[in-house]
Structure formats: C-alpha cells, structure tokens
CSV table of C-alpha atoms in Angstrom, one decimal:
chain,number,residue,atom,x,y,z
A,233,UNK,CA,0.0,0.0,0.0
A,234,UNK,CA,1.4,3.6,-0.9
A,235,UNK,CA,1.1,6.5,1.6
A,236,UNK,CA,1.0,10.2,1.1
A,237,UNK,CA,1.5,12.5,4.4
A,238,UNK,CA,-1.1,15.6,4.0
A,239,UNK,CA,-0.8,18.9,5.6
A,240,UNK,CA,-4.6,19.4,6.3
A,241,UNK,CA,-6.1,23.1,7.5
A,242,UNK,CA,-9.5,22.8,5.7
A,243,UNK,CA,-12.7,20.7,6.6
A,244,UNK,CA,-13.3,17.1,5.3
A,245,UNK,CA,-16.1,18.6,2.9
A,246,UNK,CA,-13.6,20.9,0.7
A,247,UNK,CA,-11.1,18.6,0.6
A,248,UNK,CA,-11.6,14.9,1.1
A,249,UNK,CA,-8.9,13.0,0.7
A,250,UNK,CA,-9.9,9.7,1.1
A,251,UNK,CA,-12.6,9.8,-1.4
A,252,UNK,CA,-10.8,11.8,-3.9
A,253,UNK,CA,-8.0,9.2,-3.7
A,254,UNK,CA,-10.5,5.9,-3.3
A,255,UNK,CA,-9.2,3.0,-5.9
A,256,UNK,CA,-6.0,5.1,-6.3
A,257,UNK,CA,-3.7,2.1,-4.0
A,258,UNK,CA,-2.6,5.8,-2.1
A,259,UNK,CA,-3.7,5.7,1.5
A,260,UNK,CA,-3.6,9.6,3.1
A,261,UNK,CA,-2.0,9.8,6.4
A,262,UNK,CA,-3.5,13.4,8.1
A,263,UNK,CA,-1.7,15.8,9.7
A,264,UNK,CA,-4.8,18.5,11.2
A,265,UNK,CA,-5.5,21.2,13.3
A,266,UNK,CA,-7.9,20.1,16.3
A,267,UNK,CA,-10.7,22.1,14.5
A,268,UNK,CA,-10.8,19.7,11.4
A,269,UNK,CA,-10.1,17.0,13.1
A,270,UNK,CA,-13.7,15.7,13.8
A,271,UNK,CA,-14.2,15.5,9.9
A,272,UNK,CA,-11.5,13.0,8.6
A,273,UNK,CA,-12.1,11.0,11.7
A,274,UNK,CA,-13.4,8.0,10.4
A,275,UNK,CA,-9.7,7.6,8.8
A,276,UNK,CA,-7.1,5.5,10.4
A,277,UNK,CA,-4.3,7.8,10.5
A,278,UNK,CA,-5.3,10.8,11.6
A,279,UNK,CA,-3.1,13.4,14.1
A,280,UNK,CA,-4.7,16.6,15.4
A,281,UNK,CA,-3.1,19.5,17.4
A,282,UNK,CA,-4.5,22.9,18.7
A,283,UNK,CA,-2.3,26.3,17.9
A,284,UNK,CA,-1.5,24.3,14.2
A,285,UNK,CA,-0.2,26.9,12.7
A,286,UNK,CA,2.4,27.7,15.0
A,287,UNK,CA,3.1,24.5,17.2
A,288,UNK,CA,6.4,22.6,16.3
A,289,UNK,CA,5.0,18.9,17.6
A,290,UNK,CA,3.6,19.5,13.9
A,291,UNK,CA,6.6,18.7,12.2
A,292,UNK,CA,7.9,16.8,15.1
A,293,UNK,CA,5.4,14.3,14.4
A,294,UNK,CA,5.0,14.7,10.7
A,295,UNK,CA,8.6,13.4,10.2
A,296,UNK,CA,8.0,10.6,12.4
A,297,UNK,CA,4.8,9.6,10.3
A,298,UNK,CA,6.8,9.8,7.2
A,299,UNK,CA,9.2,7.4,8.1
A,300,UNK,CA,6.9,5.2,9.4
A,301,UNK,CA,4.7,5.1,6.6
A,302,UNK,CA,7.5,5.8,4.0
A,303,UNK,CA,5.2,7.9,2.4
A,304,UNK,CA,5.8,8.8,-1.4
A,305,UNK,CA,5.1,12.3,-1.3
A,306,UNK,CA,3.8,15.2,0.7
A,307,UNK,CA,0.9,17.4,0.0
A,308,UNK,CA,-0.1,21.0,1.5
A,309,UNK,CA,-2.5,23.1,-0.4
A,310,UNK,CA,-2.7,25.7,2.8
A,311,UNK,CA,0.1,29.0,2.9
A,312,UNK,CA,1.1,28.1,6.3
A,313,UNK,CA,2.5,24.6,5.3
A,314,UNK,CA,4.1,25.5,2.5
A,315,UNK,CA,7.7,25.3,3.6
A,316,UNK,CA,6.9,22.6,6.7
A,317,UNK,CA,5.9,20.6,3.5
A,318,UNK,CA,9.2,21.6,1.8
A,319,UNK,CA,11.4,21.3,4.5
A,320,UNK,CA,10.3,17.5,5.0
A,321,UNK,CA,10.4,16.5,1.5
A,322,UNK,CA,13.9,17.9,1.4
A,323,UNK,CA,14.9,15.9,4.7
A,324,UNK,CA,13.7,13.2,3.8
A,325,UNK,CA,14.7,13.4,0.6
A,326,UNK,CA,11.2,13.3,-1.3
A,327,UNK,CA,10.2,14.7,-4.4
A,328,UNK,CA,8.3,17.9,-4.9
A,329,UNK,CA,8.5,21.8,-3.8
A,330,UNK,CA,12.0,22.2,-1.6
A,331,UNK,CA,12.7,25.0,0.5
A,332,UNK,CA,14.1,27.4,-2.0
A,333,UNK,CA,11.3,27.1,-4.3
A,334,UNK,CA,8.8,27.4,-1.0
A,335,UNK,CA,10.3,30.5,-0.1
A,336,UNK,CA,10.6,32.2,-2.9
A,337,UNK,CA,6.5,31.7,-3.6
A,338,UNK,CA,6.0,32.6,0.3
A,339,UNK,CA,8.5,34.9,0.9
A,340,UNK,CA,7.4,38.3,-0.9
A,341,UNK,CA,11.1,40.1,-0.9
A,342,UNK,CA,12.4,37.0,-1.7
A,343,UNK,CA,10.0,36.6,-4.5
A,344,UNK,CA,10.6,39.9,-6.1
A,345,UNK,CA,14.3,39.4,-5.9
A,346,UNK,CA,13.8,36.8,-8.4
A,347,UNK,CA,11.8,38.6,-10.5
A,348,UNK,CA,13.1,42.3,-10.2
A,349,UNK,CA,14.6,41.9,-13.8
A,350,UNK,CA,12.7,40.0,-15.6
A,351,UNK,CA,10.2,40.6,-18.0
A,352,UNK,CA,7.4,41.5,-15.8
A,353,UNK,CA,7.1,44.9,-14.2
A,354,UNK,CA,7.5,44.9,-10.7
A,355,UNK,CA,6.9,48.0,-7.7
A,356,UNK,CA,9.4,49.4,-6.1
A,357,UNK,CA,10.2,47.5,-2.9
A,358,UNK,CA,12.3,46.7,0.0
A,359,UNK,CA,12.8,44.3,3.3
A,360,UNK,CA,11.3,46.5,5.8
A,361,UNK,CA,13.7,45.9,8.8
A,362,UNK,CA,13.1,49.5,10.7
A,363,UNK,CA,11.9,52.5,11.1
A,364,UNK,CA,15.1,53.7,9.2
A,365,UNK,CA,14.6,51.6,6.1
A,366,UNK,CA,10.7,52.8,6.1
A,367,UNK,CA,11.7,56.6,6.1
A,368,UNK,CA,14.9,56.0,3.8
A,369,UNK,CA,12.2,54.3,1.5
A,370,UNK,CA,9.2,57.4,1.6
A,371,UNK,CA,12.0,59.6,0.7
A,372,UNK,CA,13.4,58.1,-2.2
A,373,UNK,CA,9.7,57.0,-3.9
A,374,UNK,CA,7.2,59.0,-2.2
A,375,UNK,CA,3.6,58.5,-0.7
A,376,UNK,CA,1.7,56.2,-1.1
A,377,UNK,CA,3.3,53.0,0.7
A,378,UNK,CA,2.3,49.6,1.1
A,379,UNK,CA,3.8,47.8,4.4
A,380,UNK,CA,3.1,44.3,4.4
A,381,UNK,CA,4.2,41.3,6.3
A,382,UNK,CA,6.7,39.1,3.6
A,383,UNK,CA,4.9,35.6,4.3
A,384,UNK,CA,1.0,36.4,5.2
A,385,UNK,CA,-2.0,35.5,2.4
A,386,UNK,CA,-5.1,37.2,2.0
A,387,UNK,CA,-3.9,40.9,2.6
A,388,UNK,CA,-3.8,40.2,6.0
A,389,UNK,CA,-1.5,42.8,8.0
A,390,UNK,CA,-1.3,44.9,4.8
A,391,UNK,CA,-1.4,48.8,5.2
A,392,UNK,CA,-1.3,51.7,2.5
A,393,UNK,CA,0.4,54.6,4.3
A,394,UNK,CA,-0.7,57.5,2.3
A,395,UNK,CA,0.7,60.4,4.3
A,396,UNK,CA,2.6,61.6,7.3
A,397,UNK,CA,0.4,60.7,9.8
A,398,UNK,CA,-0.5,57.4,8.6
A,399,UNK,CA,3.3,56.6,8.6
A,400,UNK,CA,3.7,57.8,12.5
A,401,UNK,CA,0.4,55.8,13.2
A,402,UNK,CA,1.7,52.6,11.7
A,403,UNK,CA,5.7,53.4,13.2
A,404,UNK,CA,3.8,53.8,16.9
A,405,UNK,CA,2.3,50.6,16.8
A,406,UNK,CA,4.5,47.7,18.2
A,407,UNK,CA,6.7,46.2,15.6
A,408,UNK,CA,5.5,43.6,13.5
A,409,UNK,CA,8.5,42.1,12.4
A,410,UNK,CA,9.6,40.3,9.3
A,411,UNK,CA,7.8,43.1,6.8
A,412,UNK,CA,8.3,44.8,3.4
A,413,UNK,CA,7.4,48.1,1.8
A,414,UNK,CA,6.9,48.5,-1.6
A,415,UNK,CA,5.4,51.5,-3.7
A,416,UNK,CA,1.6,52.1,-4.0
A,417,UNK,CA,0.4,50.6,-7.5
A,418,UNK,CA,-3.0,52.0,-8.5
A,419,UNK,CA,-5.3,50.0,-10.8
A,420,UNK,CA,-7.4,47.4,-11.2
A,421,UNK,CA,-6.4,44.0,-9.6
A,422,UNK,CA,-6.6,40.5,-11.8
A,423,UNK,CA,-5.8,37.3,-10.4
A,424,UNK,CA,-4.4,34.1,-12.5
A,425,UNK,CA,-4.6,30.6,-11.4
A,426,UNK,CA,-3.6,27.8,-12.5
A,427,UNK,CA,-2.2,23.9,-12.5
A,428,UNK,CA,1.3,22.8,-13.0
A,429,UNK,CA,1.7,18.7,-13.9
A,430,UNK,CA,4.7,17.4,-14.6
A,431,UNK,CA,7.0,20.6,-15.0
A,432,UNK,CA,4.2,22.3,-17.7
A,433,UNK,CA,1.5,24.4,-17.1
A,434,UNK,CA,-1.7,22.0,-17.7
A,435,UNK,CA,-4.2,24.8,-16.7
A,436,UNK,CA,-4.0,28.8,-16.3
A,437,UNK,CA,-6.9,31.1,-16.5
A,438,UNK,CA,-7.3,34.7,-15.7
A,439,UNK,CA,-9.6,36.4,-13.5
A,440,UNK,CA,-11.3,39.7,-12.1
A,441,UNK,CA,-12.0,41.1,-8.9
A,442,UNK,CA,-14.8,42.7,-7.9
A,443,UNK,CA,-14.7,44.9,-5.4
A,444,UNK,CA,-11.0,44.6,-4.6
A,445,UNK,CA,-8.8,42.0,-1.6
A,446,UNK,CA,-9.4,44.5,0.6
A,447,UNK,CA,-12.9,45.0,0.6
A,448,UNK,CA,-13.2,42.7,4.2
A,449,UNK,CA,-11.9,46.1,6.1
A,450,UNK,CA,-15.2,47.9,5.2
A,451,UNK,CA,-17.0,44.5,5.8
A,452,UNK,CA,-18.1,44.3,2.3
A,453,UNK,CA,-17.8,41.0,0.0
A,454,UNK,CA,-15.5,40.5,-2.9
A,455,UNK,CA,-16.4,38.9,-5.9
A,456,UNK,CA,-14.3,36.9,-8.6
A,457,UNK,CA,-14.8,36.5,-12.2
A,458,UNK,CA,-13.1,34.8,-14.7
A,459,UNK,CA,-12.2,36.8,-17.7
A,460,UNK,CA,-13.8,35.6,-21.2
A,461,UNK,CA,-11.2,34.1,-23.5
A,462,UNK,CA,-12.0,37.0,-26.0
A,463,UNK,CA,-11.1,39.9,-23.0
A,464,UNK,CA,-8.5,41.8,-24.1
A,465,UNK,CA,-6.9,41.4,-21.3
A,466,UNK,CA,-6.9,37.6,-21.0
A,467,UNK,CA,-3.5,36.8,-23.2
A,468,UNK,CA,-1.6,39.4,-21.4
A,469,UNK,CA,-2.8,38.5,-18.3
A,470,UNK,CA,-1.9,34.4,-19.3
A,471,UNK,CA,1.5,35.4,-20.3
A,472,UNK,CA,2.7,37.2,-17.9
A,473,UNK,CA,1.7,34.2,-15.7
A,474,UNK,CA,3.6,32.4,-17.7
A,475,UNK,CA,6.9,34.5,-17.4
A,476,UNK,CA,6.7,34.8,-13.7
A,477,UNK,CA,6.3,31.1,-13.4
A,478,UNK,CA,9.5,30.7,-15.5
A,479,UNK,CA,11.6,33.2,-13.7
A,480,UNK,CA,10.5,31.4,-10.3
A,481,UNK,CA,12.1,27.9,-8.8
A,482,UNK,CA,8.7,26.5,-9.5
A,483,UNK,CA,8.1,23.1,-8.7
A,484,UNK,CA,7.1,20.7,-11.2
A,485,UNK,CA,4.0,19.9,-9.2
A,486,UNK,CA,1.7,22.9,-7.8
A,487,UNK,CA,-1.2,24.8,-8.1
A,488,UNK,CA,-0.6,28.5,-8.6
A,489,UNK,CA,-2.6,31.6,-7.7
A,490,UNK,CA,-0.8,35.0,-9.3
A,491,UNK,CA,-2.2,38.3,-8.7
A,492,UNK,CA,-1.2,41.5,-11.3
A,493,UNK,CA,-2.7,45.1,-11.5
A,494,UNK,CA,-3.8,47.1,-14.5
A,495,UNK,CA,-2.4,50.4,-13.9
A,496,UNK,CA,-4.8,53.3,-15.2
A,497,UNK,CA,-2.2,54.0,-17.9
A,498,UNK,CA,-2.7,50.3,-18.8
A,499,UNK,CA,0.9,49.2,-17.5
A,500,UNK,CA,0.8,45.4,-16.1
A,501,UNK,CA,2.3,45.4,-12.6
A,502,UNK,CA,3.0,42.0,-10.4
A,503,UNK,CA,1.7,42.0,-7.4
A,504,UNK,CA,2.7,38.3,-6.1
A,505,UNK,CA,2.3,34.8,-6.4
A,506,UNK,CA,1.5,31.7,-4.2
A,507,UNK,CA,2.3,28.0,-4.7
A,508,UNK,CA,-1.2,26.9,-4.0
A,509,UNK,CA,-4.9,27.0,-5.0
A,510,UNK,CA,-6.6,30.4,-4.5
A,511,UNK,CA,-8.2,31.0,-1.1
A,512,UNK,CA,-12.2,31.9,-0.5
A,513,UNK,CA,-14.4,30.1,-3.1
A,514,UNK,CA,-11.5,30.0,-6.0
A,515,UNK,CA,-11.3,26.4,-5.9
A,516,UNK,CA,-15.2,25.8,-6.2
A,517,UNK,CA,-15.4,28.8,-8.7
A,518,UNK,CA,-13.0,26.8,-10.9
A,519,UNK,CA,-14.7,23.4,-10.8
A,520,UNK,CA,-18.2,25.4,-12.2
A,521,UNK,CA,-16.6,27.4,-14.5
A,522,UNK,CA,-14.2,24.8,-16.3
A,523,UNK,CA,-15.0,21.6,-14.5
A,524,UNK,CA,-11.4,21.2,-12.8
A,525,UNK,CA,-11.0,20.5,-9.5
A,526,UNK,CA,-7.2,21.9,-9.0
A,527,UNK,CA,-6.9,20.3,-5.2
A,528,UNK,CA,-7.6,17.1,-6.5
A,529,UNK,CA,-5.8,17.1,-9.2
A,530,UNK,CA,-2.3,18.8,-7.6
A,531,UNK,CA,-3.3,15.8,-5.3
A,532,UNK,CA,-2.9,13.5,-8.3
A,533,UNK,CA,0.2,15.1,-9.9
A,534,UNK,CA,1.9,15.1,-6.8
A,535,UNK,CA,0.9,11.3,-6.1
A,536,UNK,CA,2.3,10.2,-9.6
A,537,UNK,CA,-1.5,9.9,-10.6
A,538,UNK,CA,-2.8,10.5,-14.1
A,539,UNK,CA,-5.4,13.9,-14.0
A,540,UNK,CA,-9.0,13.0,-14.0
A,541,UNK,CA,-10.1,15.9,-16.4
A,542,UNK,CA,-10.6,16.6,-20.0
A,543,UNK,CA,-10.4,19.8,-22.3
A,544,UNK,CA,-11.8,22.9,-20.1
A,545,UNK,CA,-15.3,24.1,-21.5
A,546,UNK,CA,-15.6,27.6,-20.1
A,547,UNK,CA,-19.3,28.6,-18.9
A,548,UNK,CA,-19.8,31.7,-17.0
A,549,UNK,CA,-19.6,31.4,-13.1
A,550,UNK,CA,-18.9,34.2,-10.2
A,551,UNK,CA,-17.4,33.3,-6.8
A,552,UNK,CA,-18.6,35.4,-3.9
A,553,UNK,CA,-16.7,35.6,-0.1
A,554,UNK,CA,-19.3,37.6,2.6
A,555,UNK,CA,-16.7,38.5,5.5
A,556,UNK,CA,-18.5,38.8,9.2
A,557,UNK,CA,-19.7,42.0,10.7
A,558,UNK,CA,-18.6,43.3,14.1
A,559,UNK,CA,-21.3,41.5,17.1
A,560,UNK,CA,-23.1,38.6,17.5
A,561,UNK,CA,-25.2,37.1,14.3
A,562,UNK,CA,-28.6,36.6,15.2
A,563,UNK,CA,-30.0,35.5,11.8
A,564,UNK,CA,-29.1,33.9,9.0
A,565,UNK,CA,-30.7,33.7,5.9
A,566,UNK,CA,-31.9,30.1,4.8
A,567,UNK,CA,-31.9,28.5,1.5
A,568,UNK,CA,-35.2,28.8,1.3
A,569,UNK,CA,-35.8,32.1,2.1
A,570,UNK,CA,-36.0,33.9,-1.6
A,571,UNK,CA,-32.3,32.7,-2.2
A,572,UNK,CA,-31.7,33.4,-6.2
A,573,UNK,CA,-31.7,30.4,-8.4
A,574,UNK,CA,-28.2,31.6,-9.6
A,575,UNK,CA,-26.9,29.8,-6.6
A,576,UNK,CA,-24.7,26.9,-7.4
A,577,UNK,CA,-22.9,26.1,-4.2
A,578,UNK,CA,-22.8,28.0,-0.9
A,579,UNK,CA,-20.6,27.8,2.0
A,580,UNK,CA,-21.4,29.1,5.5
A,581,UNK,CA,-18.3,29.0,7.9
A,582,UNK,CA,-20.4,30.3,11.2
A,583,UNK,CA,-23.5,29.6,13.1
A,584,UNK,CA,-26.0,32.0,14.8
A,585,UNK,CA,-25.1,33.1,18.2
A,586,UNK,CA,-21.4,33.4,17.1
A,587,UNK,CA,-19.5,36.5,17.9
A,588,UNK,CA,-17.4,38.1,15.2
A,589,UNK,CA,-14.6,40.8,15.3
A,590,UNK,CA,-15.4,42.2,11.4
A,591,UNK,CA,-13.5,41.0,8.5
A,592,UNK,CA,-10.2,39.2,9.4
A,593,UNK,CA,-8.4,38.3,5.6
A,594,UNK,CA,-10.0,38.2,2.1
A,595,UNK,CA,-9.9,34.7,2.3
A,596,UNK,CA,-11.6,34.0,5.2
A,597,UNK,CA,-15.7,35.0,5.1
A,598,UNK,CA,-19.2,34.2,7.0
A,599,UNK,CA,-20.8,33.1,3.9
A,600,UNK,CA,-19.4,31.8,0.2
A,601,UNK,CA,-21.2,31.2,-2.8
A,602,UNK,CA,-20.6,30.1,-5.9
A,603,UNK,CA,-23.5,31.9,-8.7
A,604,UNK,CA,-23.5,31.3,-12.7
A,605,UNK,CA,-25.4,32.6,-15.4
A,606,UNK,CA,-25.4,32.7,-19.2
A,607,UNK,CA,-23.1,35.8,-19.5
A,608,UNK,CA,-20.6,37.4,-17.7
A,609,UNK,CA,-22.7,40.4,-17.5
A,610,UNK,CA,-24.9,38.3,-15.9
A,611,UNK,CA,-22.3,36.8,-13.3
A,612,UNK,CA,-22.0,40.4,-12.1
A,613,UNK,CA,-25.4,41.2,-11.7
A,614,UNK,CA,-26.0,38.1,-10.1
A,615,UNK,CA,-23.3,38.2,-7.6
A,616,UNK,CA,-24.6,41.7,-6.8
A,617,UNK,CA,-28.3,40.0,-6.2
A,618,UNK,CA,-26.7,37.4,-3.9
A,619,UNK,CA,-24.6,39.8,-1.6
A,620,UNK,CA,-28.0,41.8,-1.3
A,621,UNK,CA,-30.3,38.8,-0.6
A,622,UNK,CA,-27.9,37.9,2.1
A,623,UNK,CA,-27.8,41.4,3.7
A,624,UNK,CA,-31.3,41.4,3.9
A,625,UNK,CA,-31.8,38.1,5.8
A,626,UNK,CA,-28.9,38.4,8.2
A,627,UNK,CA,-29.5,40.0,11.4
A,628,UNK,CA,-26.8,41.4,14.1
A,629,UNK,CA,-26.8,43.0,17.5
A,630,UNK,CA,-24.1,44.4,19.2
A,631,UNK,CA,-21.7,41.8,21.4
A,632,UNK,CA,-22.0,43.9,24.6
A,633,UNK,CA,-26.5,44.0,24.0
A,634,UNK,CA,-28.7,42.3,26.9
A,635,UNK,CA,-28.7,38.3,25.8
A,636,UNK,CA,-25.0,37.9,26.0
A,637,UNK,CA,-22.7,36.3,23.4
A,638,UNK,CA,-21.5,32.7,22.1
C-alpha cells in the first residue's frame, strides 16, 4: 500500500482525501488542526493539534509519520504549510517543492528578488527591517506606501500609508516584524490561477476582482470572475503568468494563484504569487466554471496519478466571499428564504449566536457562494443580487447588547 503524508487546514467537505484518492492504492496519512479534526475521523491515520499553525510537535510528528509510513510524497494546499511541507520533503529526501522554491513563492522580498529583472514589471520594494529603512524608502519613492508582512496571504497585516500621519500611526504601533514596503500601485487588480503537472503548465486562466482584496476592512464582500477568452486582457494576463512562473524555482508539481494590476495607464504590474490554489471560493469557482477540480488534481500530480479531467469548457460562473460584521449574528438567511436560483454552491463558515470581530483576511468569510449565469454580464449582476439577498436576511446585534454572546 502507498502512503502520502497531507498537511490538512481545511474541513473534510472541501477537501476529502480519502474519497478523492478511493481506488488510487494511495492511502492519506492526516496531519490537522484540532478544529478539522472531527471531519476526517473515520480515517485510520489521523493526528490533530491545537495552535496548528504555529506549534512545532507539527513537524515533530510529521517526520515521524513519514518514516513510518514511507510515504511517497507530501501534500499542503494551505500557505502556512508551504515550507513545513518543503522542508520535510527535502529531509527526507522526497520529491516535490523544496525550501528554495517554497520560499521564494511565500516569501514576498524574496520573490521579487527573483523577479526584479525580468520581463514583468514589478513596484518598487524593500525588506522593511526598521523605522530607518521605512523613512529611507518614503523619501526616495514617495507617498503612497504599502507595508506588508513578507509571508501572510489574504492581505492580511497589509497597510497603505498615504501620508505623514499614517506613517507615524503605523511606526507607533508595536513592531511587527519580518515586513516589506513597496510603492503604491493603483489600478485594477486581476488574479491568474492555475495547474502545473509534470513541469508544464496544464491549466492557467485569468480572473477579475470585484470589489478589490481589501474589501473585508469595510465589511463588504469581494467577488471573482473569470475573464472571457475574448477579453482583451486575458493573453496578457496568461502570459505574464507564464513569465513569472518561468523566472520562479517553480516546482514541477503545484497549483498557482498569481495576482497582477492594470495600472490606469494600462501598464501590467505583479503584485505576487503563491504555490497553491486560491483562497475563498476559487477552488469551487473553478470546478463550475471549467470543470477542474485543481486540489484534486495537484493531489494526483503530486501522487504520480494521471489527472482526472478533460479539455476545459468555459461557462460563466462568479465566486462570492461575505466577510462577518462586528457583534453577535442573530439570523441567517436560509436557503429557502428567496435565495436566487443563480446559486450553485454556498458555503457558510459560522452559526447563529457566534460572535465576530469584522472581516479578518480576504480569504476568510461568513458566507461563500458560488453563482453562474449565461453571460458574464450576468455573473456580475447576479453576484450583486446574492450579496443583497444575504444582507437582507442576516440579522446582528451588538456583542456587549442584553442576551449575551457565544
């Protein structure tokens, strides 16, 4: 029997495992943080911890579960496991991403350093490692800034400092450690993902934002479209996915998920790429739109398994990511209840009675849903109806109102 170790920090019902690899001969042996744990349960090898992201009895015990199952491989599809994963494979000597490659798609300055003369513009930027380099940096390029920590996903810790004040606000605040700054790019923000089998690029497609990845600060959704093959934008958008790929250490097994601006004097700036499926509803998105699954099948390539789909038939389909409001949810809106017929898979991540700090990441949200329609006019529109729909039938109170909170 063949083993794979997996890296697992999402529930049993976005990514199974077993069933995805049922009749394969590859037996997955979990590796899962104590809140996911409940849902591969019913699999004989299965090892939980709290504080996952962070706690070192992670790898401690991944190693030993390696060698005990001389596993062929090692899969992590989350951006906190991406060099854990690499780092083993490289101990153990295993084939896949190694370190290098891992921290050069997590890494941000490390990243750019590989790309900083190549053939795709990229902004201004440097390793943020004080105050010094920060006003050394405003000096030389100007307002506006972006600080950023170098390994986080979803825009989360990212701030624009677009002044004076903003800079001595962000400077007072205790230090946040390993960070960069790069210059402000305006524009429009596209995303490309993608599948890499076998050291060629088997799938790429690009996409739109609506609203933008920071639209979770003002608690408002963000939306994702994929770009009609007929966009203008959609070949320079492919290749330029293309060229960062080939200027990167990229592994000859991995998903991909590349994010670029469109500048209002329609330059094409990188903004940074991750050795891994998109976050939110990407994933799901994808399987409606082109009926590819890239989880499973970055599963497959990385087990040695043959892919399980055909030639991509492109049909119109949005994704939508709802982040939480600030209080307790009271009310949430049922299936039932009016919900457009545009609706072809939803995902709720919280339960009434919950308490909620706002929007945490782009990637993390209250609700998902996955819409289609026969255009991508009608996408839009229809992702529009859905975010409204959804407003309407929630219901929130404050956390500190009479009735306490969860």
């Amino acid at each position: 029997m063949r083993h794979i170790l997996v890296f697992v920090k999402t529930p049993h019902t976005k990514t199974p495992y077993d069933r995805w690899l049922a009749g394969t001969g590859v037996t997955p042996v979990i590796v899962t943080a104590t809140e996911y744990a409940a849902g591969y349960a019913h699999l004989p090898h299965v090892h939980a911890f709290d504080a996952y992201d962070t706690n070192q009895l992670v790898e401690k015990t991944a190693m030993g579960l390696a060698r005990e199952f001389a596993v062929e491989a090692v899969f992590a599809r989350a951006e906190a496991d991406v060099v854990r994963a690499a780092q083993l494979r490289e101990l153990l000597g295993l084939p896949g991403q190694h370190t290098a490659s891992a921290l050069a798609f997590r890494d941000k300055v490390v990243m750019k350093d590989h790309l900083a003369r190549g053939p795709v513009d990229v902004p201004a930027y440097r390793r943020l490692d004080s105050a010094y380099t920060a006003l050394g940096f405003v000096a030389e390029h100007g307002y506006p800034v972006v600080i950023k920590p170098v390994s986080e996903s979803g825009s989360l810790g990212a701030a624009i400092i677009r002044d004076e004040a903003d800079l001595d606000a962000y400077l007072a605040d205790p230090w946040r450690g390993n960070s960069e700054i790069e210059a402000f790019v305006p524009g429009q923000m596209y995303h490309v993902d993608g599948l890499v089998a076998g050291g060629e690029v088997v799938f790429v497609h690009p996409f739109r934002y609506l609203n933008d990845c920071l639209s979770f600060r003002d608690d408002d959704w963000v939306g994702n479209l994929p770009l009609a093959p007929q966009d203008p934008l959609y070949d320079r958008l492919v290749k330029a996915a293309r060229a960062v790929l080939a200027e990167l250490p990229t592994p000859p097994q991995t998903a991909f998920h590349a994010e670029f601006w469109i500048t209002p004097d329609d330059r094409l700036v990188f903004c940074e790429i991750a050795s891994r499926t998109g976050g939110g509803m990407i994933s799901a998105m994808v399987r409606h739109a082109f009926g590819i699954d890239l989880d499973k099948e970055w599963l497959y390539a990385e087990c040695g398994l043959p892919p399980t789909f055909g030639t991509p038939a492109y049909r119109p389909a949005g994704a939508l990511c709802i982040p939480p409001r600030s209080g307790v949810l009271e009310e949430l809106p049922e299936a039932g209840s009016g919900r457009p017929g545009c609706v072809r898979e939803a995902t709720l991540t919280g339960a009434v009675g919950q308490e909620f700090h706002g929007g945490v990441k782009s990637g993390l949200f209250l609700a998902g849903y996955v819409v289609d329609g026969d255009t991508e006019e009608d996408v839009t529109a229809n992702l529009e109806r859905v975010a409204g729909w959804f407003s309407d039938h929630t219901r929130w109170r404050p956390a500190d109102s009479c009735g306490g909170t969860a």
